Amino acid sequence: MSDEVSAPSQPRWLSAEEQQAWRAWLYSTLLLQDRLDRELTRATGISHAYYEILVQLSETPGRALRMSDLADRCLSSRSRLSHAVSRLEERGWVRRQVCEDDGRGQLAVLTDEGFTALEQAAPVHVESVRTHLFDQLSPEQVRALQDIGQTLQAHLSPPR
Amino acid sequence: MSDEVSAPSQPRWLSAEEQQAWRAWLYSTLLLQDRLDRELTRATGISHAYYEILVQLSETPGRALRMSDLADRCLSSRSRLSHAVSRLEERGWVRRQVCEDDGRGQLAVLTDEGFTALEQAAPVHVESVRTHLFDQLSPEQVRALQDIGQTLQAHLSPPR
């Protein structure tokens, strides 16, 4: 990719203000991810990463996606996703089937049991997100959060 | 903790705007963490989590911390930190020693080789942070990022 960095001859060190913003972003995101993951796991037995897999499948027509597309949407490596789908298969929430379009590749399909599990986990998850994110922020901060997130996402998203 | 969530009887679902802000935050942070981690690992062989351990030790008087304090500062579980410190010991970058204060507990100590490794990795890391975060944001967005980060950190940080 053209915007990959390489070791610079003259490092562009961060200013004190940038350093503060960077540490605040880093720690707040790690703390928030950790809190959401723990609360979801404790209440439902589903980690946040697994929850995202169920969400992505549930929002697709037929509740099915190619494994490679599912990995892209979950920002996961193929091997990590394959491992996660195996765990979800053991619970009966996802099943794999051969892709009918071309006979090659695999689909991950959300089962009815998986959809029910997602429906039961969703109220817990949204309460966590509201308590630890939206309840803490002013309307201006929410708008800024969306603006910053979309700016960074546009820069970092792989081309489809 | 008093602010732990429980399964609500009436879920406070997100509005369309909140849903957009939430997805933008979630994906942008996952993409940014992944990019920073890959660039640092490719250039230096150190993951971002390991880099953070070296940073925390380097900023402490004597370049040493109790394992429990180091885990807190790195927002890591004790078991995950212990595993990471073992890997860093194999490289000769960190060593463990018995805590002299009380003869119980262990200190993790940054070695001179570990400090040199950190010095060599820092220019690569700061270039990644600048390229993928600060170069993308306006001064107003940087201020908002710091403000939001500090707000969330204050809410989520465990009491010391």
PDB file of C-alpha atoms in Angstrom, chain A residues 1 3-8 10-15 17-36 38-39 42 48 52 55-56 59 73-75 80 119 122-137 140-142 144-153 155-158, chain B residues 1 3-8 10-15 17-36 38-39 42 48 52 55-56 59 73-75 80 119 122-137 140-142 144-153 155-158:
ATOM      1  CA  MET A   1       0.000   0.000   0.000  1.00  0.00           C
ATOM      2  CA  ASP A   3       0.764   4.808   2.680  1.00  0.00           C
ATOM      3  CA  GLU A   4       2.833   2.163   4.460  1.00  0.00           C
ATOM      4  CA  VAL A   5       5.423   3.737   6.695  1.00  0.00           C
ATOM      5  CA  SER A   6       9.132   2.958   6.716  1.00  0.00           C
ATOM      6  CA  ALA A   7      11.827   3.754   9.245  1.00  0.00           C
ATOM      7  CA  PRO A   8      12.285   7.533   8.930  1.00  0.00           C
ATOM      8  CA  GLN A  10      14.374  12.043  10.940  1.00  0.00           C
ATOM      9  CA  PRO A  11      11.633  10.894  13.319  1.00  0.00           C
ATOM     10  CA  ARG A  12       8.664  13.243  13.565  1.00  0.00           C
ATOM     11  CA  TRP A  13       8.328  12.956  17.356  1.00  0.00           C
ATOM     12  CA  LEU A  14       5.031  13.860  18.983  1.00  0.00           C
ATOM     13  CA  SER A  15       4.561  17.179  20.768  1.00  0.00           C
ATOM     14  CA  GLU A  17      -0.126  17.769  23.346  1.00  0.00           C
ATOM     15  CA  GLU A  18      -0.025  15.033  20.708  1.00  0.00           C
ATOM     16  CA  GLN A  19       1.503  12.637  23.200  1.00  0.00           C
ATOM     17  CA  GLN A  20      -1.351  13.351  25.631  1.00  0.00           C
ATOM     18  CA  ALA A  21      -3.986  12.861  22.919  1.00  0.00           C
ATOM     19  CA  TRP A  22      -2.320   9.628  21.792  1.00  0.00           C
ATOM     20  CA  ARG A  23      -2.129   8.141  25.305  1.00  0.00           C
ATOM     21  CA  ALA A  24      -5.719   9.205  26.056  1.00  0.00           C
ATOM     22  CA  TRP A  25      -6.922   7.520  22.853  1.00  0.00           C
ATOM     23  CA  LEU A  26      -4.838   4.386  23.434  1.00  0.00           C
ATOM     24  CA  TYR A  27      -5.864   3.809  27.044  1.00  0.00           C
ATOM     25  CA  SER A  28      -9.506   4.768  26.643  1.00  0.00           C
ATOM     26  CA  THR A  29      -9.956   2.389  23.697  1.00  0.00           C
ATOM     27  CA  LEU A  30      -8.201  -0.480  25.482  1.00  0.00           C
ATOM     28  CA  LEU A  31     -10.246   0.124  28.647  1.00  0.00           C
ATOM     29  CA  LEU A  32     -13.519   0.354  26.733  1.00  0.00           C
ATOM     30  CA  GLN A  33     -12.848  -2.755  24.628  1.00  0.00           C
ATOM     31  CA  ASP A  34     -11.903  -4.670  27.757  1.00  0.00           C
ATOM     32  CA  ARG A  35     -14.987  -3.555  29.692  1.00  0.00           C
ATOM     33  CA  LEU A  36     -17.433  -4.321  26.874  1.00  0.00           C
ATOM     34  CA  ARG A  38     -15.922  -8.684  30.003  1.00  0.00           C
ATOM     35  CA  GLU A  39     -19.528  -7.603  30.559  1.00  0.00           C
ATOM     36  CA  ARG A  42     -19.938 -12.672  31.828  1.00  0.00           C
ATOM     37  CA  HIS A  48     -17.152  -9.310  21.756  1.00  0.00           C
ATOM     38  CA  GLU A  52     -19.393  -9.341  15.952  1.00  0.00           C
ATOM     39  CA  VAL A  55     -23.903  -9.545  13.982  1.00  0.00           C
ATOM     40  CA  GLN A  56     -22.243  -9.545  10.568  1.00  0.00           C
ATOM     41  CA  GLU A  59     -27.242  -8.408   8.764  1.00  0.00           C
ATOM     42  CA  ARG A  73     -15.944  -7.546   7.711  1.00  0.00           C
ATOM     43  CA  CYS A  74     -14.743  -8.653  11.142  1.00  0.00           C
ATOM     44  CA  LEU A  75     -11.253  -7.233  10.458  1.00  0.00           C
ATOM     45  CA  ARG A  80      -8.373 -16.473  13.513  1.00  0.00           C
ATOM     46  CA  GLU A 119     -31.079 -11.677  20.220  1.00  0.00           C
ATOM     47  CA  ALA A 122     -27.973  -7.748  22.219  1.00  0.00           C
ATOM     48  CA  PRO A 123     -29.745  -6.044  25.168  1.00  0.00           C
ATOM     49  CA  VAL A 124     -26.744  -6.688  27.428  1.00  0.00           C
ATOM     50  CA  HIS A 125     -24.321  -5.391  24.835  1.00  0.00           C
ATOM     51  CA  VAL A 126     -26.257  -2.222  24.031  1.00  0.00           C
ATOM     52  CA  GLU A 127     -26.568  -1.450  27.742  1.00  0.00           C
ATOM     53  CA  SER A 128     -22.771  -1.713  28.087  1.00  0.00           C
ATOM     54  CA  VAL A 129     -22.182   0.536  25.093  1.00  0.00           C
ATOM     55  CA  ARG A 130     -24.654   3.080  26.418  1.00  0.00           C
ATOM     56  CA  THR A 131     -23.353   3.020  30.003  1.00  0.00           C
ATOM     57  CA  HIS A 132     -19.660   3.239  29.188  1.00  0.00           C
ATOM     58  CA  LEU A 133     -19.711   5.319  26.006  1.00  0.00           C
ATOM     59  CA  PHE A 134     -22.816   7.380  25.250  1.00  0.00           C
ATOM     60  CA  ASP A 135     -23.825   8.137  28.848  1.00  0.00           C
ATOM     61  CA  GLN A 136     -20.351   9.619  29.362  1.00  0.00           C
ATOM     62  CA  LEU A 137     -20.286  11.924  26.333  1.00  0.00           C
ATOM     63  CA  GLU A 140     -20.903  17.451  20.729  1.00  0.00           C
ATOM     64  CA  GLN A 141     -18.495  14.718  21.804  1.00  0.00           C
ATOM     65  CA  VAL A 142     -20.657  12.060  20.117  1.00  0.00           C
ATOM     66  CA  ALA A 144     -16.829  14.481  17.136  1.00  0.00           C
ATOM     67  CA  LEU A 145     -16.409  10.763  17.842  1.00  0.00           C
ATOM     68  CA  GLN A 146     -18.325   9.867  14.701  1.00  0.00           C
ATOM     69  CA  ASP A 147     -16.436  12.447  12.632  1.00  0.00           C
ATOM     70  CA  ILE A 148     -13.005  11.245  13.835  1.00  0.00           C
ATOM     71  CA  GLY A 149     -13.975   7.594  13.444  1.00  0.00           C
ATOM     72  CA  GLN A 150     -15.178   8.077   9.872  1.00  0.00           C
ATOM     73  CA  THR A 151     -12.063  10.077   8.970  1.00  0.00           C
ATOM     74  CA  LEU A 152      -9.743   7.357  10.263  1.00  0.00           C
ATOM     75  CA  GLN A 153     -11.851   4.576   8.771  1.00  0.00           C
ATOM     76  CA  HIS A 155      -7.893   6.355   5.588  1.00  0.00           C
ATOM     77  CA  LEU A 156      -7.392   2.858   6.995  1.00  0.00           C
ATOM     78  CA  SER A 157     -10.055   0.756   5.268  1.00  0.00           C
ATOM     79  CA  PRO A 158      -8.702  -1.708   2.733  1.00  0.00           C
TER      80      PRO A 158
ATOM     81  CA  MET B   1     -18.098  -1.861  40.817  1.00  0.00           C
ATOM     82  CA  ASP B   3     -21.323   1.083  37.368  1.00  0.00           C
ATOM     83  CA  GLU B   4     -21.396  -2.516  36.182  1.00  0.00           C
ATOM     84  CA  VAL B   5     -24.281  -3.143  33.842  1.00  0.00           C
ATOM     85  CA  SER B   6     -26.853  -5.889  34.160  1.00  0.00           C
ATOM     86  CA  ALA B   7     -29.403  -7.216  31.682  1.00  0.00           C
ATOM     87  CA  PRO B   8     -31.939  -4.390  31.375  1.00  0.00           C
ATOM     88  CA  GLN B  10     -36.134  -2.317  28.759  1.00  0.00           C
ATOM     89  CA  PRO B  11     -33.088  -2.077  26.448  1.00  0.00           C
ATOM     90  CA  ARG B  12     -31.998   1.467  25.648  1.00  0.00           C
ATOM     91  CA  TRP B  13     -31.361   0.775  21.939  1.00  0.00           C
ATOM     92  CA  LEU B  14     -29.082   3.118  20.008  1.00  0.00           C
ATOM     93  CA  SER B  15     -30.516   5.744  17.669  1.00  0.00           C
ATOM     94  CA  GLU B  17     -26.859   8.466  14.775  1.00  0.00           C
ATOM     95  CA  GLU B  18     -25.521   6.663  17.839  1.00  0.00           C
ATOM     96  CA  GLN B  19     -25.276   3.441  15.867  1.00  0.00           C
ATOM     97  CA  GLN B  20     -23.201   5.227  13.207  1.00  0.00           C
ATOM     98  CA  ALA B  21     -20.927   6.809  15.823  1.00  0.00           C
ATOM     99  CA  TRP B  22     -20.486   3.454  17.561  1.00  0.00           C
ATOM    100  CA  ARG B  23     -19.618   1.544  14.366  1.00  0.00           C
ATOM    101  CA  ALA B  24     -17.239   4.335  13.267  1.00  0.00           C
ATOM    102  CA  TRP B  25     -15.478   4.232  16.630  1.00  0.00           C
ATOM    103  CA  LEU B  26     -15.341   0.423  16.707  1.00  0.00           C
ATOM    104  CA  TYR B  27     -13.982  -0.073  13.198  1.00  0.00           C
ATOM    105  CA  SER B  28     -11.564   2.854  13.239  1.00  0.00           C
ATOM    106  CA  THR B  29      -9.994   1.708  16.511  1.00  0.00           C
ATOM    107  CA  LEU B  30      -9.697  -1.909  15.343  1.00  0.00           C
ATOM    108  CA  LEU B  31      -8.198  -0.796  12.021  1.00  0.00           C
ATOM    109  CA  LEU B  32      -5.755   1.597  13.684  1.00  0.00           C
ATOM    110  CA  GLN B  33      -4.627  -0.916  16.319  1.00  0.00           C
ATOM    111  CA  ASP B  34      -4.141  -3.542  13.627  1.00  0.00           C
ATOM    112  CA  ARG B  35      -2.155  -1.204  11.354  1.00  0.00           C
ATOM    113  CA  LEU B  36       0.129   0.068  14.126  1.00  0.00           C
ATOM    114  CA  ARG B  38       1.563  -4.835  11.877  1.00  0.00           C
ATOM    115  CA  GLU B  39       3.919  -2.006  10.959  1.00  0.00           C
ATOM    116  CA  ARG B  42       7.235  -6.043  10.545  1.00  0.00           C
ATOM    117  CA  HIS B  48       2.485  -3.227  20.040  1.00  0.00           C
ATOM    118  CA  GLU B  52       4.015  -0.980  25.616  1.00  0.00           C
ATOM    119  CA  VAL B  55       7.711   1.783  27.342  1.00  0.00           C
ATOM    120  CA  GLN B  56       6.164   1.426  30.797  1.00  0.00           C
ATOM    121  CA  GLU B  59       9.519   5.517  32.104  1.00  0.00           C
ATOM    122  CA  ARG B  73      -0.276  -0.095  33.613  1.00  0.00           C
ATOM    123  CA  CYS B  74      -0.428  -2.269  30.497  1.00  0.00           C
ATOM    124  CA  LEU B  75      -4.138  -3.020  31.104  1.00  0.00           C
ATOM    125  CA  ARG B  80      -1.028 -12.588  29.852  1.00  0.00           C
ATOM    126  CA  GLU B 119      15.162   3.142  21.184  1.00  0.00           C
ATOM    127  CA  ALA B 122      10.454   4.151  18.732  1.00  0.00           C
ATOM    128  CA  PRO B 123      11.092   6.029  15.432  1.00  0.00           C
ATOM    129  CA  VAL B 124       9.134   3.403  13.479  1.00  0.00           C
ATOM    130  CA  HIS B 125       6.259   3.503  15.940  1.00  0.00           C
ATOM    131  CA  VAL B 126       5.985   7.284  16.089  1.00  0.00           C
ATOM    132  CA  GLU B 127       6.000   7.456  12.285  1.00  0.00           C
ATOM    133  CA  SER B 128       3.073   4.994  12.193  1.00  0.00           C
ATOM    134  CA  VAL B 129       1.136   6.975  14.795  1.00  0.00           C
ATOM    135  CA  ARG B 130       1.774  10.219  12.927  1.00  0.00           C
ATOM    136  CA  THR B 131       0.934   8.810   9.487  1.00  0.00           C
ATOM    137  CA  HIS B 132      -2.247   7.001  10.442  1.00  0.00           C
ATOM    138  CA  LEU B 133      -3.585   9.231  13.221  1.00  0.00           C
ATOM    139  CA  PHE B 134      -2.259  12.807  13.435  1.00  0.00           C
ATOM    140  CA  ASP B 135      -1.669  13.378   9.718  1.00  0.00           C
ATOM    141  CA  GLN B 136      -5.330  12.481   9.139  1.00  0.00           C
ATOM    142  CA  LEU B 137      -6.861  14.815  11.734  1.00  0.00           C
ATOM    143  CA  GLU B 140      -9.831  20.546  16.254  1.00  0.00           C
ATOM    144  CA  GLN B 141     -10.183  16.789  15.802  1.00  0.00           C
ATOM    145  CA  VAL B 142      -6.987  16.184  17.807  1.00  0.00           C
ATOM    146  CA  ALA B 144     -11.663  16.447  20.528  1.00  0.00           C
ATOM    147  CA  LEU B 145      -9.847  13.101  20.495  1.00  0.00           C
ATOM    148  CA  GLN B 146      -7.925  14.021  23.641  1.00  0.00           C
ATOM    149  CA  ASP B 147     -11.058  15.355  25.330  1.00  0.00           C
ATOM    150  CA  ILE B 148     -13.107  12.225  24.542  1.00  0.00           C
ATOM    151  CA  GLY B 149     -10.238   9.932  25.501  1.00  0.00           C
ATOM    152  CA  GLN B 150      -9.727  11.601  28.867  1.00  0.00           C
ATOM    153  CA  THR B 151     -13.468  11.578  29.583  1.00  0.00           C
ATOM    154  CA  LEU B 152     -13.737   7.847  28.899  1.00  0.00           C
ATOM    155  CA  GLN B 153     -10.484   7.081  30.729  1.00  0.00           C
ATOM    156  CA  HIS B 155     -14.915   6.786  33.773  1.00  0.00           C
ATOM    157  CA  LEU B 156     -13.253   3.454  33.013  1.00  0.00           C
ATOM    158  CA  SER B 157      -9.967   3.567  34.931  1.00  0.00           C
ATOM    159  CA  PRO B 158      -9.832   1.254  37.927  1.00  0.00           C
TER     160      PRO B 158
END
